[in-house]
Short mmCIF file of C-alpha atoms and ligand atoms in Angstrom, two decimals:
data_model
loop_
_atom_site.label_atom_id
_atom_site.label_comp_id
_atom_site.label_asym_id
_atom_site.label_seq_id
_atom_site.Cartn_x
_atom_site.Cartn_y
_atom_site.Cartn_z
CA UNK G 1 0.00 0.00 0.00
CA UNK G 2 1.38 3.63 -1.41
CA UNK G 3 2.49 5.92 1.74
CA UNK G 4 2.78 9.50 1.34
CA UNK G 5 6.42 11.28 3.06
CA UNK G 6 5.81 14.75 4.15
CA UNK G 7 9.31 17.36 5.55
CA UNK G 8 7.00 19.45 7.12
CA UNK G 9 7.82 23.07 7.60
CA UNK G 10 8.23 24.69 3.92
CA UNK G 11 5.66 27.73 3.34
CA UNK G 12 3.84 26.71 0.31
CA UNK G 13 3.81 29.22 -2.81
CA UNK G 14 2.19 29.62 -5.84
CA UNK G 15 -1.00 28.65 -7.88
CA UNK G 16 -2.90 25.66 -7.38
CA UNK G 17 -6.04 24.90 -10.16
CA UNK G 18 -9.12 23.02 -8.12
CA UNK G 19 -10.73 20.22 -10.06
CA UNK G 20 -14.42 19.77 -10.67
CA UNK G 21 -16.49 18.53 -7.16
CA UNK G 22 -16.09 15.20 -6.97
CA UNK G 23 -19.53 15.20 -4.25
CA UNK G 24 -21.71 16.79 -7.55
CA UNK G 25 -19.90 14.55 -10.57
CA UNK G 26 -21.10 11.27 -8.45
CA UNK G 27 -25.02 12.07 -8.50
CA UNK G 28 -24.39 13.52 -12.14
CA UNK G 29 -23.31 10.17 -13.19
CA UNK G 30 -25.79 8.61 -12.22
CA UNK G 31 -28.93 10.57 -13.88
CA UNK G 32 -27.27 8.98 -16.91
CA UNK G 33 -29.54 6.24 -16.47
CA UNK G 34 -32.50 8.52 -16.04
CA UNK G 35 -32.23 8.79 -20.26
CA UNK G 36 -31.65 6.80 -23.14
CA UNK G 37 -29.98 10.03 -24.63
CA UNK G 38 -26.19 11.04 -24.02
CA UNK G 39 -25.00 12.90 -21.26
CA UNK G 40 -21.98 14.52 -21.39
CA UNK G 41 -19.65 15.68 -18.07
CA UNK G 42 -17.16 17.98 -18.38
CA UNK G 43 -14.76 19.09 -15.44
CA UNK G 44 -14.68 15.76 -13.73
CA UNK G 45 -11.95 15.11 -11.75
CA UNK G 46 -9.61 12.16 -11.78
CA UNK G 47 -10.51 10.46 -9.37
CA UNK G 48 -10.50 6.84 -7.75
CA UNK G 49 -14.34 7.08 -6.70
CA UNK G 50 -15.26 8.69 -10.15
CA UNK G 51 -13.74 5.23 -11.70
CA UNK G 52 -15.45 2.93 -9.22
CA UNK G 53 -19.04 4.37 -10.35
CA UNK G 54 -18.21 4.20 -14.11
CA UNK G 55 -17.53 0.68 -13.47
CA UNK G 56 -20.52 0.55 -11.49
CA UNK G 57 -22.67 1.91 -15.06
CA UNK G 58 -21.06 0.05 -17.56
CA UNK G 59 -22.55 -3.11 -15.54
CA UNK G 60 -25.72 -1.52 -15.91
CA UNK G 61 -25.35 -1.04 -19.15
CA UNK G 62 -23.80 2.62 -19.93
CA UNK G 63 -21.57 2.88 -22.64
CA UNK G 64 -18.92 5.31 -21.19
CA UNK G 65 -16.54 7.76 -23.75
CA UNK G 66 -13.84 9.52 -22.84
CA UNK G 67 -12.10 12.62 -24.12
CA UNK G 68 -8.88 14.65 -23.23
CA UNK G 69 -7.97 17.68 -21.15
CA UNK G 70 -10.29 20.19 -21.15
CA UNK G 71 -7.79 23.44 -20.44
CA UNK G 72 -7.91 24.74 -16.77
CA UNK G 73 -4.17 25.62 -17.27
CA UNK G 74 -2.82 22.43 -17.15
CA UNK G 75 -5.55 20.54 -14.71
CA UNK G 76 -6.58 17.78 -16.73
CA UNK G 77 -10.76 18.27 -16.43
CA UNK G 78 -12.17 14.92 -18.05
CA UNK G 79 -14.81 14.86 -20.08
CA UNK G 80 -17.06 11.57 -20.13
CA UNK G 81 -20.10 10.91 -22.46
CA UNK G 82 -22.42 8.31 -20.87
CA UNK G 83 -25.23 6.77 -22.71
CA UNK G 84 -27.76 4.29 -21.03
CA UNK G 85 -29.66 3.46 -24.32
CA UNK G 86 -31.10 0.40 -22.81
CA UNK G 87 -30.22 -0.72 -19.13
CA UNK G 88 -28.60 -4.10 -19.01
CA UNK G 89 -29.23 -4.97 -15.13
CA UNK G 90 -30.91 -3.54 -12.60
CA UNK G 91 -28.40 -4.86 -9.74
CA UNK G 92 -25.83 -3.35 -8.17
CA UNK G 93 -23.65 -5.36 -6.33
CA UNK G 94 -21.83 -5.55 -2.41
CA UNK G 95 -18.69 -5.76 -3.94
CA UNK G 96 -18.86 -2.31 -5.54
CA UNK G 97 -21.25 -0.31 -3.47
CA UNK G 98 -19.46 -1.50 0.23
CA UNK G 99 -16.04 0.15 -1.46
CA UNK G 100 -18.24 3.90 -2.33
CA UNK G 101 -21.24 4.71 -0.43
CA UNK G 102 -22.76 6.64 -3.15
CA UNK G 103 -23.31 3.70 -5.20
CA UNK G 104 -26.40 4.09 -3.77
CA UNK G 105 -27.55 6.80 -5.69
CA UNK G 106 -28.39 4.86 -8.92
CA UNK G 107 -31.46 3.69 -6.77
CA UNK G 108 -34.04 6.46 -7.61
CA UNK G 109 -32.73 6.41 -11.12
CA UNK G 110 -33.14 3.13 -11.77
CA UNK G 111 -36.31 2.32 -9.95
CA UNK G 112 -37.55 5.33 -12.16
CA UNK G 113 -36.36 4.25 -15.41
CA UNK G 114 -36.93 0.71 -15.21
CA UNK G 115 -39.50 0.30 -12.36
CA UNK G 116 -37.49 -2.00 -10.36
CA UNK G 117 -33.74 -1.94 -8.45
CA UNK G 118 -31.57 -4.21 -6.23
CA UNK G 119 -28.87 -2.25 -4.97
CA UNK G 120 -26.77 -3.71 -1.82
CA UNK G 121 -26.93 -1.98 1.29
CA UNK G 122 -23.58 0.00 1.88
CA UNK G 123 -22.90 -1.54 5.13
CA UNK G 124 -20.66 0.08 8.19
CA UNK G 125 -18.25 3.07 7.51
CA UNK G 126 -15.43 4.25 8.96
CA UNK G 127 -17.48 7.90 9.82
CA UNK G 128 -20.27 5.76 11.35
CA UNK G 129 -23.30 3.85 10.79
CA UNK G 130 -24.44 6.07 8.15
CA UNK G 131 -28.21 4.17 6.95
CA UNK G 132 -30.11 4.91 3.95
CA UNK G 133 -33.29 4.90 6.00
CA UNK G 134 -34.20 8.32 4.73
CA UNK G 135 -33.78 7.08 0.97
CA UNK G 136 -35.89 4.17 1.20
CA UNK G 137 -38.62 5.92 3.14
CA UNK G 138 -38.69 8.64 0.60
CA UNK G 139 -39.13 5.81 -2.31
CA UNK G 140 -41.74 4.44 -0.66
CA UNK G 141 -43.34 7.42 -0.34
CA UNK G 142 -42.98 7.48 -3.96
CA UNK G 143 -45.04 3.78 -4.20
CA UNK G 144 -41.96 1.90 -4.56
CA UNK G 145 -42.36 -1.24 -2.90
CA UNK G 146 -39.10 -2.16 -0.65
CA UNK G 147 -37.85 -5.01 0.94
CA UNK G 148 -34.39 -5.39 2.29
CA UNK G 149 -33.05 -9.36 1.82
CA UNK G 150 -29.45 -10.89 1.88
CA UNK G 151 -27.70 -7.11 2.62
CA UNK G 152 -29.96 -6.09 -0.55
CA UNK G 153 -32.48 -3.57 -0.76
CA UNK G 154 -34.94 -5.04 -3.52
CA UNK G 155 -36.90 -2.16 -4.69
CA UNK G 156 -40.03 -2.48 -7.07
CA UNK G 157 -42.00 0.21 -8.91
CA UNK G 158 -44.11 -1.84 -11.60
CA UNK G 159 -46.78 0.35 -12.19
CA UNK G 160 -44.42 3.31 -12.09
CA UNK G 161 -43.35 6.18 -9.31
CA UNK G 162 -46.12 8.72 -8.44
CA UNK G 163 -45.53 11.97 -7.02
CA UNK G 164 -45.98 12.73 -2.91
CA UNK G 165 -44.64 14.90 -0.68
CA UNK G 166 -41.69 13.81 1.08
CA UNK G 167 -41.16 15.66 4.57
CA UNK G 168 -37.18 14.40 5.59
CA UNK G 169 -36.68 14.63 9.31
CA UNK G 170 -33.32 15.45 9.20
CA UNK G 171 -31.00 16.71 6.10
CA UNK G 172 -29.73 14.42 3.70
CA UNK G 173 -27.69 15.41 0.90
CA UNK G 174 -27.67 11.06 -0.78
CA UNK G 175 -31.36 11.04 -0.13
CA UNK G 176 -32.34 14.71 -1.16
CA UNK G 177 -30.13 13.27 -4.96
CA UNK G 178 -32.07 9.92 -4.81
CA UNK G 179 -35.87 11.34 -4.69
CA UNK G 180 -35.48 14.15 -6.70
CA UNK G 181 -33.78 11.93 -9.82
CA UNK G 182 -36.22 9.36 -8.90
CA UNK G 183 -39.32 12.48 -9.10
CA UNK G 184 -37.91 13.44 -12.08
CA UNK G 185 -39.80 10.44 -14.37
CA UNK G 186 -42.64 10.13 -11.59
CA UNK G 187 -45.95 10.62 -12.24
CA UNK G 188 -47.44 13.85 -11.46
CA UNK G 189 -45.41 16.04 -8.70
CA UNK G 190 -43.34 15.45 -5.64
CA UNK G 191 -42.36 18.22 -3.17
CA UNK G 192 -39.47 17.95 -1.38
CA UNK G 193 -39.23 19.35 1.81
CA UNK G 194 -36.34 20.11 4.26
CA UNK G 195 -34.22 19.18 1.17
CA UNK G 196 -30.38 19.47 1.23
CA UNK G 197 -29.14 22.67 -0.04
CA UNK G 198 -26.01 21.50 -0.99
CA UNK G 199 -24.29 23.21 -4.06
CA UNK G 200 -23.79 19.84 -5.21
CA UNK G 201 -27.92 19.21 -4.80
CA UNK G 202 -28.37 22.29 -7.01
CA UNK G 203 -25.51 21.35 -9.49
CA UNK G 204 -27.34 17.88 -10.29
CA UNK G 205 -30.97 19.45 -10.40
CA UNK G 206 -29.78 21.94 -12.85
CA UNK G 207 -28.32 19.06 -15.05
CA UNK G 208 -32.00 17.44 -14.45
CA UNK G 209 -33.65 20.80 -15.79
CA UNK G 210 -31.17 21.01 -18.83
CA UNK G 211 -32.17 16.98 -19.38
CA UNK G 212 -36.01 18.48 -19.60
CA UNK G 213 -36.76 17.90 -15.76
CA UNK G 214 -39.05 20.51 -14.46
CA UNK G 215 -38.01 21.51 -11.36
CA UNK G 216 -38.35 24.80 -8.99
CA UNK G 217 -37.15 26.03 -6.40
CA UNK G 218 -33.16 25.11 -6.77
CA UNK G 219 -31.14 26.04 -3.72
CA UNK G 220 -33.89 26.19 -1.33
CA UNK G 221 -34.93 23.95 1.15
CA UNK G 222 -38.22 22.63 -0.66
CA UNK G 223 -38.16 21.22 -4.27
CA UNK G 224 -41.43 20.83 -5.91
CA UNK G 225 -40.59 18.43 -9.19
CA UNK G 226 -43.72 17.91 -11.77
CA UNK G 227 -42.63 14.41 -13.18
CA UNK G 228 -42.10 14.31 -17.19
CA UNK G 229 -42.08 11.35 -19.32
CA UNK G 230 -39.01 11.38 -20.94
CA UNK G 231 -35.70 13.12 -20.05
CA UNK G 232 -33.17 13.75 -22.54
CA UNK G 233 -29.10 14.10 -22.81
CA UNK G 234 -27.36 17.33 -22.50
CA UNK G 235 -23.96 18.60 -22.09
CA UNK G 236 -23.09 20.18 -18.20
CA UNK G 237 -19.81 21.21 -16.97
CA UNK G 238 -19.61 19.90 -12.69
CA UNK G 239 -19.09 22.50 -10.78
CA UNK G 240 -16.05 23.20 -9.00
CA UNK G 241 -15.15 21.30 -5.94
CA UNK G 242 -15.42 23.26 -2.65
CA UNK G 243 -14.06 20.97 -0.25
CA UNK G 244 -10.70 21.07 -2.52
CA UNK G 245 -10.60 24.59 -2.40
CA UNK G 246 -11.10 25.02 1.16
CA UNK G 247 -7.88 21.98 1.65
CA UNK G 248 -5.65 23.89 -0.21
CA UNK G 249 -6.60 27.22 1.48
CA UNK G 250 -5.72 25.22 4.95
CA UNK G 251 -2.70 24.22 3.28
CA UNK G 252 -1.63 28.20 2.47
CA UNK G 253 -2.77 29.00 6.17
CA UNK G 254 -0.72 26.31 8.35
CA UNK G 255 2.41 26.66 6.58
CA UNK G 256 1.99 30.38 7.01
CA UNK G 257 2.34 30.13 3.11
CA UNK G 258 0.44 32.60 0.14
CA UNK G 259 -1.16 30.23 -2.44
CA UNK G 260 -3.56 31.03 -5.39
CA UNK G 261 -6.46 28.51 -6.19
CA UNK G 262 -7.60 29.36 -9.72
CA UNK G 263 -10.81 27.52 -11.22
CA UNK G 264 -13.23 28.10 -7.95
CA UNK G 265 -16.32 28.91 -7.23
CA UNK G 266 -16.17 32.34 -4.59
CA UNK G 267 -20.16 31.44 -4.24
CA UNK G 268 -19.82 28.53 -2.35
CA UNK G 269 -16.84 29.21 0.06
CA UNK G 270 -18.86 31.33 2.73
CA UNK G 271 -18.55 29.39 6.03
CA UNK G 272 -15.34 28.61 4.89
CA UNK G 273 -13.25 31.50 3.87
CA UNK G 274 -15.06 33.57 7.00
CA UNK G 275 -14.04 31.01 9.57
CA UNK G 276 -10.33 31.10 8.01
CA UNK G 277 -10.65 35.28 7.98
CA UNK G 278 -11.43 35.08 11.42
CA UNK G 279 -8.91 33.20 12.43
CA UNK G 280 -6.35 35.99 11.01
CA UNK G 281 -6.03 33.88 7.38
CA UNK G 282 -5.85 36.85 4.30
CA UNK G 283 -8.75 35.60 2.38
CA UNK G 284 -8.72 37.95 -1.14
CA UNK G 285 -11.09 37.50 -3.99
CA UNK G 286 -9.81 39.74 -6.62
CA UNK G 287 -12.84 39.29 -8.97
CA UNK G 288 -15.52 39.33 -5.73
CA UNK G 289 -16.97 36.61 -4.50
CA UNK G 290 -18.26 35.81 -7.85
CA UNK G 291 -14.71 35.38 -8.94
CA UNK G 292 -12.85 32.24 -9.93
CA UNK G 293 -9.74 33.06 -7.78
CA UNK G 294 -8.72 33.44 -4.61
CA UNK G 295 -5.45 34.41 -2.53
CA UNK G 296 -4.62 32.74 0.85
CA UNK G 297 -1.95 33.95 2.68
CA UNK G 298 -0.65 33.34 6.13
CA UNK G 299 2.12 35.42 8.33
CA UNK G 300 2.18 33.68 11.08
CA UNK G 301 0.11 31.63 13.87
CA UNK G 302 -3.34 31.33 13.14
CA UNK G 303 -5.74 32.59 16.17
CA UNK G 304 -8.16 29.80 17.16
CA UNK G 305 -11.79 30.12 16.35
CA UNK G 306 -14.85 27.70 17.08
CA UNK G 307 -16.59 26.08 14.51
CA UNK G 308 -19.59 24.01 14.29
CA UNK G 309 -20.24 21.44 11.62
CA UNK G 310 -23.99 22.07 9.66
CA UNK G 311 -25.75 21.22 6.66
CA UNK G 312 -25.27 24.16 3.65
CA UNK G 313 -24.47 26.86 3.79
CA UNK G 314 -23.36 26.19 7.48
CA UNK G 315 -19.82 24.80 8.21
CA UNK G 316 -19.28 21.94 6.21
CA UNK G 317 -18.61 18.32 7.87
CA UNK G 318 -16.00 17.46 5.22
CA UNK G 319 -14.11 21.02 5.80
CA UNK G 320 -13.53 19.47 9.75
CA UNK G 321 -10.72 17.69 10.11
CA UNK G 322 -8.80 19.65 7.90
CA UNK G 323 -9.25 23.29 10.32
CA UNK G 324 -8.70 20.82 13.28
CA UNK G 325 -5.27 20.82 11.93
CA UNK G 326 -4.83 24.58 11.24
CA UNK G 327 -6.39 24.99 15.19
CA UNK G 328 -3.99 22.12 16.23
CA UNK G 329 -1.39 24.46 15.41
CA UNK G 330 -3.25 27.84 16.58
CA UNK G 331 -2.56 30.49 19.19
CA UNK G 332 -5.59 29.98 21.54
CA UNK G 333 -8.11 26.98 22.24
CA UNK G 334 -10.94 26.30 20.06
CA UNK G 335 -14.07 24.09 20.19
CA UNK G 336 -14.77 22.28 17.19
CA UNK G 337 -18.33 20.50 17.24
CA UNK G 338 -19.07 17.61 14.82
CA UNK G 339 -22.68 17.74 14.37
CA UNK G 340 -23.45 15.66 10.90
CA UNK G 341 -21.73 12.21 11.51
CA UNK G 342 -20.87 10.68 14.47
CA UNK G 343 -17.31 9.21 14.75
CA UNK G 344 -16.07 11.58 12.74
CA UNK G 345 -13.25 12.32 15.20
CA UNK G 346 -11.04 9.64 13.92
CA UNK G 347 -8.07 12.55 13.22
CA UNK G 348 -7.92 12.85 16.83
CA UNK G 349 -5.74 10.21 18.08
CA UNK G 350 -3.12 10.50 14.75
CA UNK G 351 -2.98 14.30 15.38
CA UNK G 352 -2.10 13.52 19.30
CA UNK G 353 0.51 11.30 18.13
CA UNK G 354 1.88 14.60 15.86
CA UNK G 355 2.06 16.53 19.30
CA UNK G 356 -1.57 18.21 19.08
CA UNK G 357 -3.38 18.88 22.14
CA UNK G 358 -7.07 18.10 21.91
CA UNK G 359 -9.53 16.34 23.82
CA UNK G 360 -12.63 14.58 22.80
CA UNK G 361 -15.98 14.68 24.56
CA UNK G 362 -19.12 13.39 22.33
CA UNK G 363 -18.93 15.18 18.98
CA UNK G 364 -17.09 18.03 20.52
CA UNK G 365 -13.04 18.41 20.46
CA UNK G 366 -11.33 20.91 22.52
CA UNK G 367 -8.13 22.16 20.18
CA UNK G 368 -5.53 23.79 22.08
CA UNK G 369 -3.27 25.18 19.88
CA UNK G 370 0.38 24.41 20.15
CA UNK G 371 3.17 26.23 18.95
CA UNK G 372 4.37 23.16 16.25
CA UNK G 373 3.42 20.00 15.61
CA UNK G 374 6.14 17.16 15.37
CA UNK G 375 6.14 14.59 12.30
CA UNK G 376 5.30 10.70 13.29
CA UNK G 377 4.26 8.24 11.02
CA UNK G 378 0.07 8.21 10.89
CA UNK G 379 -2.73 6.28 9.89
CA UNK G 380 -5.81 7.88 8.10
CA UNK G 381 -9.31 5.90 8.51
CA UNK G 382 -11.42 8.15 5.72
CA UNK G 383 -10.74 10.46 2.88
CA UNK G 384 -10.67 14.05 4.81
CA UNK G 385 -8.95 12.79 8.16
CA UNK G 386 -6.28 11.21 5.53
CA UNK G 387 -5.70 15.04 3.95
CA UNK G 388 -5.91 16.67 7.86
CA UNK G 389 -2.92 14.13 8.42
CA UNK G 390 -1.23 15.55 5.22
CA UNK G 391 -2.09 19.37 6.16
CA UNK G 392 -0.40 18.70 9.28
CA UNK G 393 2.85 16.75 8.25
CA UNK G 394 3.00 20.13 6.15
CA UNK G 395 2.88 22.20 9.46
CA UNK G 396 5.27 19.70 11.36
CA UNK G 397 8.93 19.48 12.15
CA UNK G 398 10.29 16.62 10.59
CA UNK G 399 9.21 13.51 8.96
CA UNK G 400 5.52 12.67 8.37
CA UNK G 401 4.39 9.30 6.69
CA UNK G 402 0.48 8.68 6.15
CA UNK G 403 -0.13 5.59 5.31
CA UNK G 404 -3.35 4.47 3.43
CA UNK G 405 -3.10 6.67 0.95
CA UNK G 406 -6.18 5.19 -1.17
CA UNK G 407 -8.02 6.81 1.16
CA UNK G 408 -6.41 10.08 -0.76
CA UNK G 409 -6.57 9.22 -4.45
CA UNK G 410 -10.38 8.63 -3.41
CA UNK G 411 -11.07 12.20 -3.53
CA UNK G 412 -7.74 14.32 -4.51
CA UNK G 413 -6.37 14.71 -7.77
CA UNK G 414 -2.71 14.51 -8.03
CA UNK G 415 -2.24 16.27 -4.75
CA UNK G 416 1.10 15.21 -3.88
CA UNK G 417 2.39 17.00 -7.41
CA UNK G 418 -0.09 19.95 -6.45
CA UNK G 419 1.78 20.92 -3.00
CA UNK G 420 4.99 19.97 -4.64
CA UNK G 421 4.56 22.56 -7.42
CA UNK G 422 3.92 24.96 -4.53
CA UNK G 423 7.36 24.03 -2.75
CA UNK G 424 6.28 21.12 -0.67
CA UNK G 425 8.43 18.74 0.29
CA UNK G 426 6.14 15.52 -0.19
CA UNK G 427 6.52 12.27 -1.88
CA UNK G 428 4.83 8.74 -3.11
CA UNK G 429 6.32 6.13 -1.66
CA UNK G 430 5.14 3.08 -3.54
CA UNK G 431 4.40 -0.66 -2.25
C1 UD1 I 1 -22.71 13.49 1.38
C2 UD1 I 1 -21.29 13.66 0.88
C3 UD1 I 1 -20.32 13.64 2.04
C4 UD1 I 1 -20.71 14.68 3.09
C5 UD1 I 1 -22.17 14.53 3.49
C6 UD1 I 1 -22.67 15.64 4.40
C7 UD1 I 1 -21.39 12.70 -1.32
C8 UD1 I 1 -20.99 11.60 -2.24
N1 UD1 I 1 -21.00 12.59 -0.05
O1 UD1 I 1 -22.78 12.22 1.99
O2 UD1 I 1 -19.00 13.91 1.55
O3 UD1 I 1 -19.91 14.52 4.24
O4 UD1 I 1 -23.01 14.53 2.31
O5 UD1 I 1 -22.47 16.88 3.81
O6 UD1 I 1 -22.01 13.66 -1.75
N2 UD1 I 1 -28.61 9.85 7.28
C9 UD1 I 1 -29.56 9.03 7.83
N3 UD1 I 1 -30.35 8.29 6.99
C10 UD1 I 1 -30.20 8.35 5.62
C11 UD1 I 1 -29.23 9.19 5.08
C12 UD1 I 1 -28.45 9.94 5.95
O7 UD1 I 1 -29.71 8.96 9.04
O8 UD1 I 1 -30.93 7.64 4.92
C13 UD1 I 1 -27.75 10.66 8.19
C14 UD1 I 1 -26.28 10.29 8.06
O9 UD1 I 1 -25.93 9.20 8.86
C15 UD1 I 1 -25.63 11.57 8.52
C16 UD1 I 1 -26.59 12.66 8.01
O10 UD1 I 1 -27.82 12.00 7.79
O11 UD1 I 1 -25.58 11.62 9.93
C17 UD1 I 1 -26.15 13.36 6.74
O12 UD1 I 1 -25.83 12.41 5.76
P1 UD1 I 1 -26.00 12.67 4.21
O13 UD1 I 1 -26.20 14.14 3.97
O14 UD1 I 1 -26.99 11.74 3.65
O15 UD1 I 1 -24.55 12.29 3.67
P2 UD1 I 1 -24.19 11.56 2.31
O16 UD1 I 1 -25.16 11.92 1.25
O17 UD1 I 1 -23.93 10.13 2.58
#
């Protein structure tokens, strides 16, 4: 297994482009099968989960194209045609959807398209128990019959979806994806309510719309879809990937370095770039916060602020771990509160071993800032604790080695070469 070999303590420097969001090219993927007619991604990142679900669709039966580059100065942006003209099997099975969670997500297409689905269930995760409750509830709401045998959720529409109102008790981003792709070939409408507002949400219904879904209110909380009969292909670039940006602007901040990430979205950065302001981070968007650049830049120590974890456009979950490092390494204590996944506190123990001071009570850490962290060889357990391991080994004296890099290529493209360009000393170590 590929280990990654951090010198920590080189201010990074230059210009980093961020890749399309890996979180809104997954659902856009799958509302391939929603249409017999093409639909072609550009802007999708490179990406070990990206390959995973293609593999996924061709077993369903998508015939998958690939082009080349598609500029970003040098960022290699994929562009992927997928075409479900007819759907080959209805099944998707343990052995891909317990390695990606949002395998899941061809559910609501396929029960839609083809009134029926077996999908596995997706099993225990490292970030906690994580159900699809919400999803199948919302289905059934839909008339979908569903019965879960043998770790498979067997889902059956024959006479078609109809449209209902859906009410979910608590926000899900998978489930929001799943009903409203699933609405989109229902009969008559659904209403969505207490839907995720995700950027990524919005990014996949307004792929739907350009596919000839009608759909209103985009970015709010309720959704109100009138089902159609037909969708069609279309071509849609992914929008750019927010979590990314807001690694790489941790990465500028706790090596006190002065990066520029090119190819963002300024929109979507809010909690973000204001907790990382107020923590004494320069935050500049030349071109406003509509702009597609941004300049982080940090002097010194970072002051520690509190954060809280919430759905959009709160503080996001998978932006956590990564400022637990930059407060690991703050002047001043902060509270960091991890209220969308239990167990997400995995970066805990590996960051203790680096030096950090924190303690754990419930979903809450207590970050007392130190004045450096010390390298140590550390073990990730999920994609964003794996990058919080790498932000710190940046941060560190000495040697850092993460191990279980997979976890990594999961959801970063080529980010070792991205801090390198920038002067980091960091390396692949392979076997
Ligand atoms: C998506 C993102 C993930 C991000 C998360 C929250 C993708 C591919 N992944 O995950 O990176 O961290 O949103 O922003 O887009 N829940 C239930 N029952 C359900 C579904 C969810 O109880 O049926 C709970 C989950 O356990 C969790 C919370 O709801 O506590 C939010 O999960 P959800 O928004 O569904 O996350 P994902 O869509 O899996």
């Amino acid at each position: 297994m590929d280990r990654i070999r951090i010198r920590g303590g080189r201010p990074l420097k230059g210009t980093i482009p961020i890749g399309g969001a890996k979180n809104a090219a997954l659902p856009l993927m799958t509302a391939s099968l929603l249409t017999e007619g093409t639909l072609t991604l550009s802007n999708l990142p490179h990406l070990a989960d990206i390959a995973t679900l293609l593999h996924l669709l061709q077993r369903h039966g998508v015939t998958v194209s690939m082009n080349g580059a598609d500029g970003n100065e040098g960022h290699a942006g994929r562009v992927l045609s997928l075409t479900a003209g007819e759907i080959a099997s209805t099944e998707a099975p343990y052995d891909v959807v317990r390695k990606m969670r949002a395998s899941v997500l061809v559910l609501g297409p396929l029960l839609a398209r083809c009134g029926r689905a077996r999908v596995s269930l997706p099993g225990g995760c490292a970030i906690g128990p994580r159900p699809v409750d919400l999803h199948l509830k919302g289905l059934a709401a839909l008339g979908a019959e569903i019965d879960l045998r043998d770790g498979y959720i067997h889902a059956a529409a024959p006479r078609g979806l109809a449209g209902a109102t859906v009410r979910f008790p608590t926000v899900s981003v998978g489930a929001t994806e799943n009903l409203l792709m699933a609405a989109t070939l229902a009969r008559g409408e659904t209403v969505l309510e207490n839907a995720a507002r995700e950027p990524e949400v919005s990014d996949l219904a307004r792929c739907l719309v350009a596919m000839g879904a009608e759909i209103e209110g985009i970015g709010t909380d309720r959704l109100r879809v009138r089902g159609v009969r037909a969708l069609r292909g279309t071509d849609y670039r992914v929008l750019p990937d927010r979590i990314e940006t807001g690694t790489y602007a941790v990465a500028a901040a706790i090596t006190g370095g002065d990066l520029v990430l090119t190819g963002i979205d300024g929109t979507l950065m809010g909690a973000v770039f204001e907790a990382l302001a107020e923590a004494g981070v320069t935050v500049e968007q030349p071109g406003g916060e509509e702009g597609e650049a941004v300049r982080v830049a940090a002097g010194g120590r970072v002051r520690g602020v509190d954060l809280v974890t919430r759905p959009f456009p709160g503080f996001p979950t998978d932006m956590q771990a990564q400022m637990m490092a930059l407060m690991a390494t703050a002047e001043g204590t902060s509270t960091i509160v991890e209220t969308i996944f239990e167990n997400r506190l995995m970066h805990v123990p590996e960051l203790l071993r680096m030096g950090a001071d924190i303690t754990v009570r419930g979903g809450t850490a207590i970050v007392r800032g130190v004045p450096a962290l010390k390298g140590a060889p550390v073990m990730a357990t999920d994609l964003r604790a794996s990058v919080s391991l790498v932000l710190a080994g940046l941060a560190a004296e000495g040697d850092t080695e993460v191990s279980r890099v997979y976890h990594l290529d999961r959801g970063y493209e080529r980010l070792e070469e991205k801090l390198a360009a920038c002067g980091a000393d960091i390396e692949r170590i392979e076997g």
